mmCIF file of C-alpha atoms in Angstrom:
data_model
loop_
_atom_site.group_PDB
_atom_site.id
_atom_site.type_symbol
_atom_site.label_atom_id
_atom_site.label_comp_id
_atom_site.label_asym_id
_atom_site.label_seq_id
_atom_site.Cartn_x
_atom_site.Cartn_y
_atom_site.Cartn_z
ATOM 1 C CA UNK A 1 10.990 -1.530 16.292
ATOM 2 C CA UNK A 2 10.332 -5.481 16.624
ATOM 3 C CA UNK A 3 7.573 -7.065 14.962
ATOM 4 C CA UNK A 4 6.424 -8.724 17.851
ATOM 5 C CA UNK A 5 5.831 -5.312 19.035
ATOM 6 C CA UNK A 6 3.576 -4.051 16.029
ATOM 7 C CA UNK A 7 -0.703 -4.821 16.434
ATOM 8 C CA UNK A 8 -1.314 -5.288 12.911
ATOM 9 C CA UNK A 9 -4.552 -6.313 11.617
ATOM 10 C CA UNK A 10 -4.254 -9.608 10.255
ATOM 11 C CA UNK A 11 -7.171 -8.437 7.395
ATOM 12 C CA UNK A 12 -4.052 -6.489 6.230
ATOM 13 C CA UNK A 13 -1.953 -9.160 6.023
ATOM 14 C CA UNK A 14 -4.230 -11.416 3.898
ATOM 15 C CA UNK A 15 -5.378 -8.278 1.808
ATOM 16 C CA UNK A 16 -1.351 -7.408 0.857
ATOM 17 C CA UNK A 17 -0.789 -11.027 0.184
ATOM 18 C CA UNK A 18 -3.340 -11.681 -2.157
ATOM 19 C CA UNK A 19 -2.453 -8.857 -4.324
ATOM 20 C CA UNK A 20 1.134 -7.570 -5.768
ATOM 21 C CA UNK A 21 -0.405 -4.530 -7.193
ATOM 22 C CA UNK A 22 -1.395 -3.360 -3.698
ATOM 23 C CA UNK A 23 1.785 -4.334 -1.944
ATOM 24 C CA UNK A 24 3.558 -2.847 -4.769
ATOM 25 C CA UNK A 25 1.956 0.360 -4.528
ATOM 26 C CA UNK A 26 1.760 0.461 -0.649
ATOM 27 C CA UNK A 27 5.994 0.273 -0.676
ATOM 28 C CA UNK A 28 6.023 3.165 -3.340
ATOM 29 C CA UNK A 29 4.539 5.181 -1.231
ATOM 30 C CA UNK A 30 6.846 4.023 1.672
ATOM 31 C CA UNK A 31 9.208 5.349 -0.931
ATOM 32 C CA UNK A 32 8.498 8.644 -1.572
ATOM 33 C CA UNK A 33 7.146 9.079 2.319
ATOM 34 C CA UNK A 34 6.384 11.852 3.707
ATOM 35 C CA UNK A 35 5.197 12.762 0.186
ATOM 36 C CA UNK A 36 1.981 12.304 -1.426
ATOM 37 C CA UNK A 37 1.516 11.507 -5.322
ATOM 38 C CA UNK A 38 -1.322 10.529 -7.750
ATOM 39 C CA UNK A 39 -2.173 7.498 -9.250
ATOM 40 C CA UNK A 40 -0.451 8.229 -12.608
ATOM 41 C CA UNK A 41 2.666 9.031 -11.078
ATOM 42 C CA UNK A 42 2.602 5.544 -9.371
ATOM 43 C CA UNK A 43 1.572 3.325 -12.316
ATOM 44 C CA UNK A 44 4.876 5.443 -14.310
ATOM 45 C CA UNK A 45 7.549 4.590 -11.556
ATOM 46 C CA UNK A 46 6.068 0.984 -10.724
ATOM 47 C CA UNK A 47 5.027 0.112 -14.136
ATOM 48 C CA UNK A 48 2.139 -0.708 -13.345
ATOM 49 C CA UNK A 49 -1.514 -0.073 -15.038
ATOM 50 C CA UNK A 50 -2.704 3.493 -13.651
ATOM 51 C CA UNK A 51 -6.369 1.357 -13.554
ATOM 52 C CA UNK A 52 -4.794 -1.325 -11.213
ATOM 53 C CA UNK A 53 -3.170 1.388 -9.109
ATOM 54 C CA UNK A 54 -6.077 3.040 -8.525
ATOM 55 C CA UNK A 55 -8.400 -0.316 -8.283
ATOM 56 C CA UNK A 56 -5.665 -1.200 -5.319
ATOM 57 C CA UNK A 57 -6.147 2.509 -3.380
ATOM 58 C CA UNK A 58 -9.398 2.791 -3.007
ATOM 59 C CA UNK A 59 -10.975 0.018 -5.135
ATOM 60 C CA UNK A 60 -12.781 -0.990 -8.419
ATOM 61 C CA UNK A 61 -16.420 -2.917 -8.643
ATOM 62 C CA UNK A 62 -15.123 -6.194 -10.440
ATOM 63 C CA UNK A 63 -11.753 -6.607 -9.714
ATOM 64 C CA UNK A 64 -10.401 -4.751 -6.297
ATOM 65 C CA UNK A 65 -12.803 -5.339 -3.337
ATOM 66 C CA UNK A 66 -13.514 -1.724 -1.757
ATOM 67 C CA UNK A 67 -13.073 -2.901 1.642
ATOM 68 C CA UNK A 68 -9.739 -4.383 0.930
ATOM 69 C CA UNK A 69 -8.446 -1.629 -0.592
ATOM 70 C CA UNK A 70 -5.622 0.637 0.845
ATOM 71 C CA UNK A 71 -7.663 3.704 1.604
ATOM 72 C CA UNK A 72 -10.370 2.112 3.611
ATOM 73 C CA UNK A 73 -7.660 -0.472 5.532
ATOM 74 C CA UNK A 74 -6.206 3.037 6.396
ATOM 75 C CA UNK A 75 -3.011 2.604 5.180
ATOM 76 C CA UNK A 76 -3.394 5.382 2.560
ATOM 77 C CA UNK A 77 -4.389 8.833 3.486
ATOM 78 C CA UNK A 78 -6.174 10.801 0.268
ATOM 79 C CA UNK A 79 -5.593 14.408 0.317
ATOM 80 C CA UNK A 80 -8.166 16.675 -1.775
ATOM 81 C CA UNK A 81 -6.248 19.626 -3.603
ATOM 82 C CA UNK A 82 -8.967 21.684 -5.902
ATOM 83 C CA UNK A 83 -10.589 18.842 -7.164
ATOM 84 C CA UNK A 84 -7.783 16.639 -7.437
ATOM 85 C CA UNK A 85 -6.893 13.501 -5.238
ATOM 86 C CA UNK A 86 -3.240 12.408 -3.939
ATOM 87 C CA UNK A 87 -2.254 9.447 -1.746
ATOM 88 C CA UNK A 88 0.410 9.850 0.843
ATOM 89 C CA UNK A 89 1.318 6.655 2.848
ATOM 90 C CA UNK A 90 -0.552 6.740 6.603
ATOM 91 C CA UNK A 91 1.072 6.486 10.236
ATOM 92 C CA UNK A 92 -0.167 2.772 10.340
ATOM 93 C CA UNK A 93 0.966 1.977 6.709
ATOM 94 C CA UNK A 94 4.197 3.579 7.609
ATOM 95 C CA UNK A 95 4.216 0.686 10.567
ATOM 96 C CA UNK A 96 2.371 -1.747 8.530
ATOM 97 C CA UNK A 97 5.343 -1.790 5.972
ATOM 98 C CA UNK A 98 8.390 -1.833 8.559
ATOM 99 C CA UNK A 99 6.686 -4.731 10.142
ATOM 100 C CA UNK A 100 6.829 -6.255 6.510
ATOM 101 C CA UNK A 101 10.303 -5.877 6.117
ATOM 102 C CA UNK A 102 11.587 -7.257 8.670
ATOM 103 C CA UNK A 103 9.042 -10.074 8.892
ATOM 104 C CA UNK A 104 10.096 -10.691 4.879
ATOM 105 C CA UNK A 105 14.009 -10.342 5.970
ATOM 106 C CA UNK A 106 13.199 -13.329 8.008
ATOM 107 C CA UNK A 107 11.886 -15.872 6.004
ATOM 108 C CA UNK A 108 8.604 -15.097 5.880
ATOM 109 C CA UNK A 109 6.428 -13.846 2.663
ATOM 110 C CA UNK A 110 8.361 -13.241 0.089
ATOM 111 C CA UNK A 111 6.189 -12.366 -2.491
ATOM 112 C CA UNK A 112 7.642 -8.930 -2.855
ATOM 113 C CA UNK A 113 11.349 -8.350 -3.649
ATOM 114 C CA UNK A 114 12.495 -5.352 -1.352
ATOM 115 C CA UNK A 115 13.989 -2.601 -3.232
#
């Protein structure tokens, strides 16, 4: 795929850039896709605070803005199992996050190191 290629949303953009915790946790679940995890799980292999994790999927009142957050830019899909909620990365993050690498492979925002 080219990046010229991929429509992204430049809201996305500005919302991944302005927060590591977000990009962090939207290239977990790049990951671990086609699987879907919890919040927990993600703080333990990102080492990052579970309350971040979850401010950055589907936001928090003072500190992640609900409309930035992954869930409702629909790059996060949340799956209800009896009463409990998992994240598993969308079609469009899927996208979002190849466009990233290869736009970060060349030179461009850096912020996150590529595992």
């Amino acid at each position: 795929m080219r990046a010229s290629l991929f429509q992204y949303d430049p809201r996305v953009i500005r919302s991944l850039k302005k927060s590591v915790v977000r990009t962090t946790t939207l290239f977990y679940l790049y990951e671990i896709y086609p699987n879907a995890t919890y919040p927990a799980e993600i703080s333990r292999n990102t080492g990052i605070d579970a309350s971040n994790i979850i401010g950055a999927l589907r936001g928090m009142k003072d500190r992640y803005n609900g409309s930035s957050s992954l869930v409702e830019m629909g790059l996060v899909d949340v799956i209800e199992r009896e009463g409990v909620k998992y994240y598993k990365l969308s079609e469009y993050g899927k996208r979002t996050v190849e466009f990233l690498k290869i736009y970060m492979k060349n030179g461009g925002y850096n912020k996150v190191i590529l595992r």
